Amino acid sequence: MAEPRDAQFRFAMSEDGMKLGVSRYSPPQGGEGPSVALLKRQVAKAGVGLPVDEEAAREIISAIQRDEEIRRVVLVRGIEVQEPSHASLVALGNLEYPVFPGDRFARKHPPQHARDGETIDGRIIHPKKHFEPEDIEVTLGDNVGFDPLTNSYVSRAWGMARLKETTISVDPVTHISEDSVLIKATLHHRDFRGQPVTAARLEKELRDLGVVIDIDVARLEALLKQAQSLGRPLTDQTVVMGKLPAPGHDGWLEPLVSTRELAGTEDEAGRLNFRDRGTYPHVEPGQAIARLHHPTSGKGGIDIYGKTIPASSGRDLTVRRGENVEVLLDEITFTSTAKGVMVMEGTTLSVTDCLIINDNVDLATGNVTLEHGSVKILGSIHAGFSVAAPKHIIVAGSVESATVHAGGNIEVTGGILMPDGGSVRAEGTISAAYATNARISAGGDVIITNDITNSEIRAEGRLIGTRGKGHVQGGNIVTGKGMEVNELGSELGVRTTVAVQIGHDGDETLRAERKKLKDSIGKINDILGHDPARVILARTKPEKRAAVAEILRHRIALIKQRKAVSEELTQNALARQEELAGIRIRVHRLIHPGVVIIFGNKSVAVSKRTEGSTISLDARAGEIVFS
């Protein structure tokens, strides 16, 4: 009879000698069954001096009992060789995303010294590197703590972890404004571990910051979804907003008359005209022109901590009464004591007959249009702008390609220069130092001290240019009462036309009436012909003669009216001819070739240099004479 035999284990070792496992198992033959103790004895008997992994041994015994695979379980492991390494800081996640309070986001690995390894069959393995490893001293920056149990670094804030050399810190992603009214933050859709950042997490962090006012959770959710869809963080996002205090309104003066539009006016197409600001308002005596409003108290705000933010009250406005202004007993209503233009200069309210513009007329002032009175401009009128006043306009500077119209006189201390268009028109007298490419029209005289160059001037009165150079060269000058200048034309022979033309207020009306009569007569002739009445009636059918006779009588009446109108025009022309004979053009120094002199329908061209002369129309001879 055979001896009883214990359960038998056969072992296999990996080629590198670092792993040992069970390769085959034989059940007992009347001897000891499989157990951890038996397995350990047989490992030792096989000459293995390294310890058996108790957990692996139990797993093998359990697998045998369940008749399962046992060859993949490592029962004994060799001792790995340890290469030396310096101490290091290691991130425990992707630090391009935020960490939150309590998160362990980095760990310090201590220095490791070199150590020999050993295979299961007893061979010694030496390290490949040999150096003395160095430790590092980690400096804790802002918002970071150290957990000695896990040798890890813990965040104390919602922010971005920074590992810079030997310093570790967390930069908050939130920023509280100085007035504590709002919090801004950079929002990420996930944290450093890859976990989603939710609105609930953010709300908790904001509450931990001390926020007590309502938080718009729905907005936070929308922003997080946006960050996820874009695949990038959203910077500078307002996550909590209190309420700013509303300061009180300063005291202000309400005009009770129409005012100019300081920003310009809008045309029908919706375009803003920065030049056109409307008219300066004019007022009547006794009219209420403005009302003073007292300052108001403000409305307090609230910060993120629920504290009230006091509001500042408005400032008082002191309005001083200028000329022609009174204040009523209510001490807030201002009235005018005279007719004029309402003007607010600084804190002084006035009603004046002459508006003062303290600088140029340009984009700062816009166009200047008055409904009453005069205007004095202490600067110049710039190109493209306009000035209009019912009375007088005084310009201390120049007029530069602008449009100027006065119901009275226009006085320009400088010159009138119009290379880019514009015009100067007055019902009275216009005076200036010089005129270049100017277009001037005056109901009275035009007085130019120095040069008049290539200008178009029409004056119902006289052109006077004797106080300075008084030199006219180029252009066309038309006056109603003659002119007196120092020099006409230039040595280069530039064409210069000076004319005396007397208009009659009714001439244009008479000419229009004569044309209308002529057209009516022409229509009748087109139908009936130009023959005498008896010839036309002779060829007309008897049944139509009465009607045709009536038309012919109407034609005769029209012809008589036309003759009377023509006679009146002729008489007006004769009267003007006599009036022209009494008008003089006086030139004190020189008249150059190229000058054309016109009196009414008579003209003469100057062909040679002529000394100063008095030029007039000889009515009897019907010619222009120089004397």
XYZ file of C-alpha atoms in Angstrom:
627
model
C 0.000 0.000 0.000
C 1.419 3.518 -1.116
C 2.235 6.256 1.387
C -0.172 9.179 1.691
C 0.921 12.214 -0.392
C 0.264 15.888 0.382
C -1.062 18.317 -2.192
C 1.804 19.380 -4.486
C 2.546 22.851 -5.934
C 4.917 23.402 -8.849
C 6.419 26.882 -9.292
C 7.541 28.971 -12.293
C 9.758 32.078 -12.261
C 9.768 34.929 -14.814
C 12.797 35.346 -17.034
C 13.991 38.443 -15.141
C 13.699 36.519 -11.878
C 11.365 39.086 -10.321
C 8.088 37.116 -10.227
C 7.196 33.634 -8.938
C 3.863 31.924 -9.407
C 2.221 28.464 -9.226
C 2.470 26.746 -12.589
C 0.847 23.414 -11.647
C -1.098 21.897 -8.794
C -1.563 18.202 -7.852
C -4.331 17.230 -5.429
C -3.396 15.313 -2.222
C -3.310 11.521 -2.178
C -4.421 10.847 1.375
C -2.124 13.560 2.729
C -2.465 17.269 3.657
C -4.817 19.284 1.493
C -4.088 22.749 -0.050
C -3.540 25.540 2.450
C -1.574 28.746 2.768
C 0.741 27.112 5.282
C 1.454 24.151 2.975
C 2.031 26.529 0.061
C 4.518 28.623 2.069
C 6.432 25.495 3.212
C 6.772 24.257 -0.326
C 7.985 27.713 -1.524
C 10.645 27.682 1.181
C 11.561 24.100 0.312
C 12.077 25.272 -3.304
C 14.852 27.534 -1.999
C 13.030 30.872 -2.186
C 14.142 33.140 0.625
C 11.913 36.121 -0.164
C 8.566 36.459 1.624
C 5.361 35.052 0.195
C 2.515 37.459 -0.547
C -0.079 36.244 1.964
C -2.996 37.758 0.025
C -1.810 36.098 -3.192
C -1.438 32.767 -1.373
C -5.028 32.948 -0.115
C -6.214 33.851 -3.613
C -4.459 30.752 -5.035
C -5.935 28.403 -2.415
C -9.392 29.875 -3.001
C -9.028 29.442 -6.782
C -7.979 25.786 -6.322
C -11.019 25.140 -4.198
C -13.227 26.662 -6.909
C -11.292 24.896 -9.658
C -10.271 28.204 -11.272
C -7.134 29.470 -13.026
C -4.141 29.990 -10.684
C -1.160 30.636 -12.961
C -1.599 34.395 -13.306
C -1.295 35.144 -9.587
C 2.143 36.441 -8.501
C 3.030 34.698 -5.267
C 6.502 36.075 -4.604
C 8.113 39.251 -5.987
C 11.765 40.137 -6.179
C 13.109 43.310 -4.619
C 13.183 46.054 -7.260
C 16.354 48.037 -7.634
C 15.864 51.676 -6.523
C 17.534 54.364 -8.586
C 18.442 57.532 -6.694
C 16.182 60.581 -7.294
C 15.912 64.133 -6.007
C 12.848 65.322 -4.133
C 10.110 66.764 -6.390
C 6.686 68.390 -6.448
C 4.101 66.523 -8.490
C 0.713 67.840 -9.592
C -2.193 65.534 -8.821
C -4.246 66.750 -11.777
C -4.347 69.196 -14.682
C -3.512 72.538 -13.118
C -4.687 74.436 -16.193
C -8.080 74.112 -14.511
C -9.133 75.469 -11.111
C -8.844 73.943 -7.681
C -11.349 74.434 -4.882
C -10.958 74.713 -1.098
C -9.947 71.350 0.423
C -8.568 69.934 -2.842
C -5.234 68.069 -2.527
C -3.665 69.165 -5.768
C 0.070 68.430 -5.348
C 2.356 66.060 -3.454
C 5.968 66.214 -2.465
C 8.005 63.146 -3.361
C 10.913 62.841 -0.884
C 14.438 62.143 -2.121
C 15.258 58.445 -2.783
C 18.677 56.916 -2.167
C 20.112 54.198 -4.354
C 19.314 50.623 -3.219
C 20.255 47.179 -4.541
C 17.587 44.891 -5.847
C 17.385 41.065 -5.492
C 15.829 38.430 -7.746
C 13.831 35.485 -6.423
C 16.730 33.169 -7.112
C 19.048 35.364 -4.997
C 20.869 37.446 -7.659
C 21.757 41.026 -6.598
C 20.869 43.892 -9.027
C 22.833 47.136 -8.635
C 21.469 50.696 -9.499
C 22.579 52.236 -12.792
C 23.029 55.717 -11.261
C 25.046 56.744 -8.256
C 24.590 60.219 -6.677
C 23.501 61.739 -3.410
C 19.828 62.825 -3.825
C 18.850 66.315 -2.694
C 15.807 67.380 -0.770
C 13.815 70.553 -1.573
C 12.343 73.066 0.810
C 8.868 73.973 -0.438
C 7.625 77.481 0.355
C 3.925 77.801 1.002
C 2.464 80.724 -0.938
C -0.963 82.289 -0.660
C -4.038 80.132 -0.092
C -2.150 76.821 0.384
C -1.851 74.454 3.369
C 0.156 71.232 3.909
C -1.271 67.866 4.987
C 1.557 65.849 6.630
C -0.511 62.645 6.704
C -0.705 62.454 2.921
C 2.379 64.584 2.255
C 0.182 66.718 -0.022
C -0.685 70.372 -0.495
C -4.244 71.556 0.016
C -5.990 74.541 -1.584
C -7.671 77.075 0.661
C -9.333 79.040 -2.154
C -11.161 78.732 -5.464
C -8.415 79.542 -7.900
C -5.540 78.483 -10.130
C -2.685 76.504 -8.534
C 0.830 77.716 -9.354
C 4.005 75.606 -8.974
C 6.904 77.987 -9.514
C 10.316 76.602 -8.638
C 9.939 75.762 -4.930
C 6.936 77.986 -4.203
C 3.416 76.656 -4.342
C 0.369 78.951 -4.254
C -3.216 79.387 -5.421
C -4.266 82.580 -7.227
C -7.967 83.284 -6.674
C -10.054 83.487 -9.855
C -12.402 85.918 -8.132
C -11.936 89.673 -7.799
C -14.031 91.806 -5.477
C -14.344 95.433 -6.581
C -13.022 98.144 -4.272
C -16.548 99.277 -3.476
C -17.620 95.648 -2.828
C -20.507 96.010 -5.281
C -19.550 93.168 -7.607
C -17.424 90.066 -7.956
C -15.805 89.106 -11.230
C -14.294 85.714 -11.955
C -12.759 83.516 -14.625
C -15.091 80.563 -15.184
C -14.046 77.032 -16.253
C -16.438 74.218 -17.053
C -14.288 71.583 -15.225
C -11.852 71.400 -12.305
C -8.272 70.091 -12.174
C -9.483 66.518 -11.636
C -11.738 66.652 -14.693
C -14.907 66.898 -12.625
C -17.608 69.304 -13.901
C -17.851 72.708 -12.246
C -21.510 73.285 -11.393
C -23.444 76.407 -10.515
C -24.070 74.896 -7.069
C -20.314 74.625 -6.438
C -19.825 78.248 -7.465
C -22.726 79.412 -5.319
C -21.166 77.695 -2.289
C -17.810 79.365 -2.935
C -19.454 82.769 -3.269
C -21.353 82.266 -0.023
C -18.079 81.274 1.655
C -16.663 84.613 0.469
C -19.376 86.315 2.515
C -21.906 87.085 -0.215
C -25.386 87.460 1.275
C -27.323 89.069 -1.592
C -29.167 87.007 -4.203
C -27.016 85.067 -6.666
C -28.295 84.491 -10.193
C -27.738 80.728 -10.368
C -29.392 80.436 -13.793
C -26.899 82.925 -15.205
C -24.000 80.967 -13.708
C -25.309 77.795 -15.348
C -25.556 79.569 -18.711
C -21.988 80.866 -18.434
C -20.635 77.418 -17.534
C -22.412 75.898 -20.551
C -20.910 78.604 -22.735
C -17.414 77.868 -21.408
C -17.938 74.169 -22.151
C -19.202 74.785 -25.688
C -16.317 77.155 -26.457
C -13.754 74.847 -24.899
C -12.054 77.710 -23.096
C -12.481 79.707 -19.888
C -14.609 82.863 -19.794
C -12.584 85.697 -18.312
C -13.738 88.775 -16.413
C -17.311 87.560 -15.889
C -19.574 89.264 -13.356
C -20.834 86.497 -11.057
C -22.425 88.640 -8.331
C -23.718 92.179 -8.660
C -24.998 94.443 -5.925
C -26.542 97.827 -6.639
C -24.606 101.028 -7.064
C -25.929 104.102 -5.293
C -27.722 106.603 -7.530
C -26.353 110.070 -6.814
C -28.788 112.937 -6.570
C -29.264 115.309 -9.483
C -27.411 118.595 -9.314
C -29.473 121.728 -9.388
C -30.244 122.690 -12.982
C -31.819 125.465 -14.988
C -34.731 124.498 -17.229
C -35.157 126.806 -20.244
C -38.809 127.718 -20.772
C -38.163 128.761 -24.380
C -36.940 126.716 -27.330
C -33.203 126.060 -27.127
C -30.468 125.084 -29.523
C -29.554 121.426 -30.007
C -26.027 121.194 -28.610
C -25.246 117.963 -30.479
C -26.704 119.056 -33.828
C -29.994 118.393 -35.581
C -31.194 115.300 -37.408
C -32.371 115.450 -41.015
C -35.175 113.397 -42.612
C -32.736 110.599 -43.443
C -31.706 110.321 -39.789
C -28.262 111.859 -40.313
C -26.933 114.231 -37.671
C -25.853 117.679 -38.850
C -23.250 118.820 -36.321
C -23.201 122.341 -37.776
C -26.928 123.022 -37.494
C -27.829 123.536 -33.808
C -31.030 125.509 -34.406
C -31.643 129.177 -33.586
C -30.759 131.163 -30.487
C -34.095 131.699 -28.718
C -35.505 135.211 -28.564
C -37.838 136.320 -25.803
C -40.379 139.077 -25.176
C -40.680 141.441 -22.175
C -42.423 139.779 -19.224
C -41.913 136.278 -20.637
C -40.886 133.479 -18.252
C -37.603 132.265 -19.690
C -36.170 129.729 -17.212
C -36.922 127.801 -14.024
C -34.369 126.750 -11.414
C -34.623 123.183 -10.095
C -33.132 122.399 -6.683
C -30.779 119.415 -6.247
C -32.238 116.051 -5.232
C -31.063 113.487 -2.695
C -29.665 110.245 -4.059
C -30.783 106.646 -3.635
C -28.573 104.282 -1.638
C -27.085 101.097 -3.049
C -26.200 97.700 -1.556
C -22.913 95.787 -1.637
C -22.387 92.025 -1.905
C -22.314 91.751 1.898
C -25.774 93.304 2.181
C -24.499 96.617 3.529
C -26.148 99.850 2.418
C -23.970 102.189 0.345
C -24.941 105.807 1.011
C -25.653 108.044 -1.986
C -24.375 111.579 -2.455
C -26.823 114.433 -2.866
C -26.762 116.784 -5.845
C -24.982 120.124 -5.713
C -26.716 123.475 -5.615
C -26.719 125.655 -8.730
C -26.453 129.386 -8.204
C -27.871 131.401 -11.105
C -26.911 135.070 -11.263
C -29.230 137.586 -12.881
C -27.656 139.366 -15.822
C -29.039 142.276 -17.839
C -32.776 142.392 -18.521
C -33.589 139.442 -16.219
C -35.691 139.348 -13.027
C -36.605 136.522 -10.653
C -40.132 136.053 -9.309
C -41.078 135.747 -5.646
C -40.868 131.948 -5.837
C -37.097 132.485 -6.302
C -36.943 129.863 -9.050
C -38.685 131.464 -12.047
C -36.727 133.944 -14.182
C -38.438 136.441 -16.517
C -37.262 138.824 -19.218
C -37.632 142.602 -18.897
C -36.761 143.319 -22.549
C -36.940 141.822 -26.012
C -33.757 140.026 -26.988
C -31.758 136.810 -27.072
C -31.605 134.593 -23.972
C -27.989 133.763 -23.137
C -26.492 131.646 -20.335
C -22.808 132.545 -19.843
C -21.365 130.415 -17.047
C -23.886 130.881 -14.239
C -25.211 134.254 -15.440
C -28.575 134.398 -17.234
C -29.087 137.435 -19.475
C -31.330 138.783 -22.214
C -29.307 140.813 -24.692
C -29.877 142.565 -28.008
C -26.381 141.561 -29.129
C -25.214 137.969 -28.725
C -21.478 137.600 -28.030
C -19.656 134.541 -29.421
C -16.357 134.461 -27.515
C -14.428 132.399 -30.062
C -14.632 131.126 -33.623
C -17.793 129.862 -35.261
C -16.852 126.228 -35.818
C -17.834 122.744 -34.630
C -17.683 123.937 -31.031
C -20.500 126.453 -31.612
C -22.252 125.132 -34.712
C -24.065 127.515 -37.028
C -25.262 130.737 -35.395
C -28.857 131.715 -36.204
C -30.698 134.476 -34.357
C -34.400 135.265 -34.397
C -33.786 138.706 -32.885
C -30.985 141.221 -32.511
C -27.344 141.251 -33.556
C -24.315 139.031 -33.045
C -20.672 139.862 -32.370
C -18.130 137.126 -33.084
C -14.770 137.602 -31.370
C -13.071 135.064 -33.646
C -13.533 134.019 -37.274
C -16.320 132.213 -39.125
C -14.818 128.947 -40.377
C -15.482 127.316 -43.735
C -18.781 125.497 -44.107
C -20.549 127.294 -41.253
C -23.257 129.954 -41.350
C -24.257 133.012 -39.331
C -27.610 134.796 -39.667
C -29.080 137.681 -37.659
C -32.082 140.008 -38.172
C -29.901 143.022 -37.321
C -26.133 143.400 -37.499
C -23.193 140.973 -37.602
C -19.735 141.980 -36.374
C -16.769 139.639 -36.973
C -13.476 140.395 -35.218
C -11.634 137.863 -37.385
C -12.270 136.754 -40.962
C -15.007 135.027 -42.957
C -13.664 131.829 -44.551
C -15.919 130.185 -47.193
C -18.920 130.629 -44.904
C -22.507 131.809 -45.405
C -23.320 135.078 -43.618
C -26.644 136.964 -43.790
C -27.664 140.062 -41.853
C -30.837 142.118 -41.907
C -28.667 145.151 -41.110
C -24.933 145.705 -41.584
C -22.003 143.272 -41.663
C -18.625 144.435 -40.355
C -15.576 142.168 -40.792
C -12.317 143.322 -39.202
C -10.294 140.826 -41.231
C -10.940 139.636 -44.750
C -13.585 137.737 -46.674
C -11.953 134.677 -48.267
C -14.052 132.190 -50.209
C -11.940 129.653 -52.140
C -14.515 126.940 -51.385
C -17.790 128.794 -51.810
C -20.003 130.696 -49.435
C -21.528 134.172 -49.542
C -21.891 137.360 -47.507
C -25.233 139.137 -47.823
C -26.618 142.141 -45.931
C -29.625 144.401 -46.314
C -27.371 147.274 -45.215
C -23.647 147.994 -45.555
C -20.851 145.396 -45.716
C -17.285 146.326 -44.736
C -14.061 144.284 -44.608
C -10.278 144.702 -44.809
C -10.008 142.719 -48.061
C -11.944 140.286 -50.256
C -10.569 137.277 -52.142
C -12.780 135.037 -54.322
C -15.645 136.520 -52.349
C -19.348 136.604 -53.179
C -20.816 139.734 -51.594
C -24.296 141.237 -51.880
C -25.347 144.408 -50.043
C -28.516 146.469 -49.946
C -26.300 149.448 -49.088
C -22.615 150.185 -49.646
C -19.699 147.739 -49.781
C -16.543 149.130 -48.156
C -13.291 147.200 -48.710
C -10.128 148.804 -47.352
C -7.461 146.945 -49.320
C -7.432 144.393 -52.176
C -10.550 143.074 -53.903
C -9.385 140.025 -55.863
C -11.466 137.832 -58.213
C -14.644 138.614 -56.321
C -18.315 138.867 -57.255
C -19.783 141.958 -55.569
C -23.230 143.471 -55.944
C -24.123 146.623 -54.007
C -27.347 148.584 -54.245
C -25.284 151.509 -52.953
C -21.623 152.264 -53.705
C -18.366 150.309 -53.628
C -15.829 152.285 -51.603
C -12.146 151.318 -51.545
C -10.060 154.382 -50.776
C -9.022 153.995 -47.146
C -6.153 151.559 -47.855
C -4.887 150.044 -51.098
C -8.367 150.111 -52.608
C -7.246 147.867 -55.465
C -9.813 145.919 -57.524
C -8.437 143.185 -59.803
C -10.392 140.386 -61.444
C -14.019 139.488 -60.869
C -17.257 141.383 -61.415
C -18.429 144.437 -59.478
C -22.013 145.702 -59.911
C -23.263 148.740 -58.003
C -26.392 150.829 -58.050
C -24.802 154.177 -57.125
C -21.260 154.023 -58.462
C -17.916 153.392 -56.845
C -14.774 155.073 -55.596
C -11.520 153.100 -55.565
C -7.803 153.715 -55.934
C -6.964 151.237 -58.711
C -8.792 149.049 -61.257
C -7.306 145.944 -62.930
C -3.699 144.741 -62.926
C -0.530 145.015 -64.990
C -1.145 141.452 -66.244
C -4.362 142.559 -67.922
C -6.663 140.384 -65.788
C -10.254 140.943 -66.927
C -12.007 143.110 -64.362
C -15.624 144.137 -64.922
C -17.184 147.066 -63.062
C -20.775 148.013 -63.790
C -23.470 150.435 -62.743
C -26.932 148.894 -63.031
C -30.114 150.410 -61.677
C -32.940 148.003 -61.142
C -36.614 148.858 -60.835
C -38.686 146.952 -58.349
C -41.541 146.492 -60.817
C -39.521 145.606 -63.921
C -39.477 141.886 -63.374
C -43.218 141.854 -62.715
C -43.859 143.865 -65.901
C -41.628 141.591 -67.982
C -43.400 138.518 -66.623
C -46.793 140.091 -67.428
C -45.663 140.999 -70.968
C -44.477 137.445 -71.587
C -47.769 136.039 -70.345
C -49.705 138.375 -72.704
C -47.461 137.431 -75.613
C -48.004 133.712 -74.963
C -51.791 134.173 -74.832
C -51.790 136.107 -78.137
C -49.578 133.415 -79.675
C -52.011 130.639 -78.728
C -54.903 132.497 -80.430
C -52.800 133.080 -83.547
C -51.836 129.398 -83.639
C -55.542 128.536 -83.864
C -56.944 131.371 -86.007
C -53.845 132.590 -87.868
C -52.190 136.017 -88.116
C -54.540 137.528 -90.740
C -56.659 140.627 -90.054
C -59.965 140.020 -88.294
C -62.110 140.580 -91.401
C -60.129 137.964 -93.355
C -60.447 135.418 -90.561
C -64.203 136.026 -90.229
C -64.674 135.778 -94.011
C -63.314 132.233 -94.097
C -65.134 131.113 -90.956
C -68.379 129.117 -91.292
C -71.472 131.214 -90.527
C -72.476 129.109 -87.511
C -69.053 129.702 -85.852
C -68.527 133.374 -86.681
C -70.015 134.688 -83.419
C -67.642 132.608 -81.289
C -64.622 133.462 -83.448
C -65.534 137.164 -83.336
C -65.493 137.011 -79.514
C -62.014 135.442 -79.582
C -60.775 138.121 -81.985
C -62.063 140.874 -79.707
C -60.142 139.229 -76.817
C -56.976 139.163 -78.985
C -57.311 142.895 -79.656
C -57.606 143.566 -75.899
C -54.504 141.460 -75.186
C -52.505 143.338 -77.825
C -53.464 146.682 -76.260
C -52.423 145.435 -72.804
C -49.073 144.214 -74.112
C -48.431 147.584 -75.748
C -49.190 149.402 -72.484
C -46.815 147.159 -70.504
C -44.044 147.635 -73.063
C -44.522 151.395 -72.919
C -44.209 151.338 -69.138
C -40.983 149.346 -69.376
C -39.630 151.851 -71.910
C -40.430 154.766 -69.633
C -38.713 152.995 -66.733
C -35.628 152.447 -68.893
C -35.526 156.135 -69.891
C -35.837 157.138 -66.241
C -32.963 154.838 -65.299
C -30.930 156.208 -68.193
C -31.270 159.708 -66.755
C -30.449 158.386 -63.294
C -27.360 156.606 -64.614
C -26.119 159.893 -66.079
C -25.735 161.265 -62.570
C -23.685 158.316 -61.226
C -19.873 158.326 -61.177
C -17.094 155.745 -61.019
C -14.048 157.448 -59.516
C -10.574 155.879 -59.789
C -7.907 157.882 -57.966
C -4.699 156.315 -59.317
C -4.697 153.842 -62.233
C -6.949 151.935 -64.621
C -5.197 148.991 -66.313
C -5.922 147.374 -69.683
C -8.388 144.478 -69.311
C -10.905 146.549 -67.362
C -14.467 146.661 -68.743
C -16.728 149.570 -67.699
C -20.528 149.124 -67.986
C -23.295 151.700 -67.488
C -26.699 150.145 -68.102
C -26.520 148.639 -71.601
C -23.411 150.625 -72.575
C -19.905 149.271 -72.123
C -16.308 150.147 -72.918
C -13.112 148.093 -72.662
C -9.961 149.839 -71.452
C -7.095 149.070 -73.822
C -4.330 151.230 -72.393
C -3.034 152.321 -69.033
C -5.088 155.269 -67.856
C -4.381 157.684 -65.056
C -6.968 158.297 -62.385
C -10.317 159.298 -63.878
C -13.948 159.955 -63.186
C -16.115 157.770 -65.418
C -19.743 158.547 -66.238
C -22.463 158.057 -68.847
C -23.135 160.949 -71.273
C -26.882 160.530 -71.695
C -27.093 162.810 -74.747
C -24.232 161.151 -76.615
C -25.166 157.720 -75.317
C -21.564 156.868 -74.489
C -19.273 156.365 -71.501
C -16.809 159.189 -70.935
C -13.573 159.508 -68.918
C -12.653 162.864 -67.390
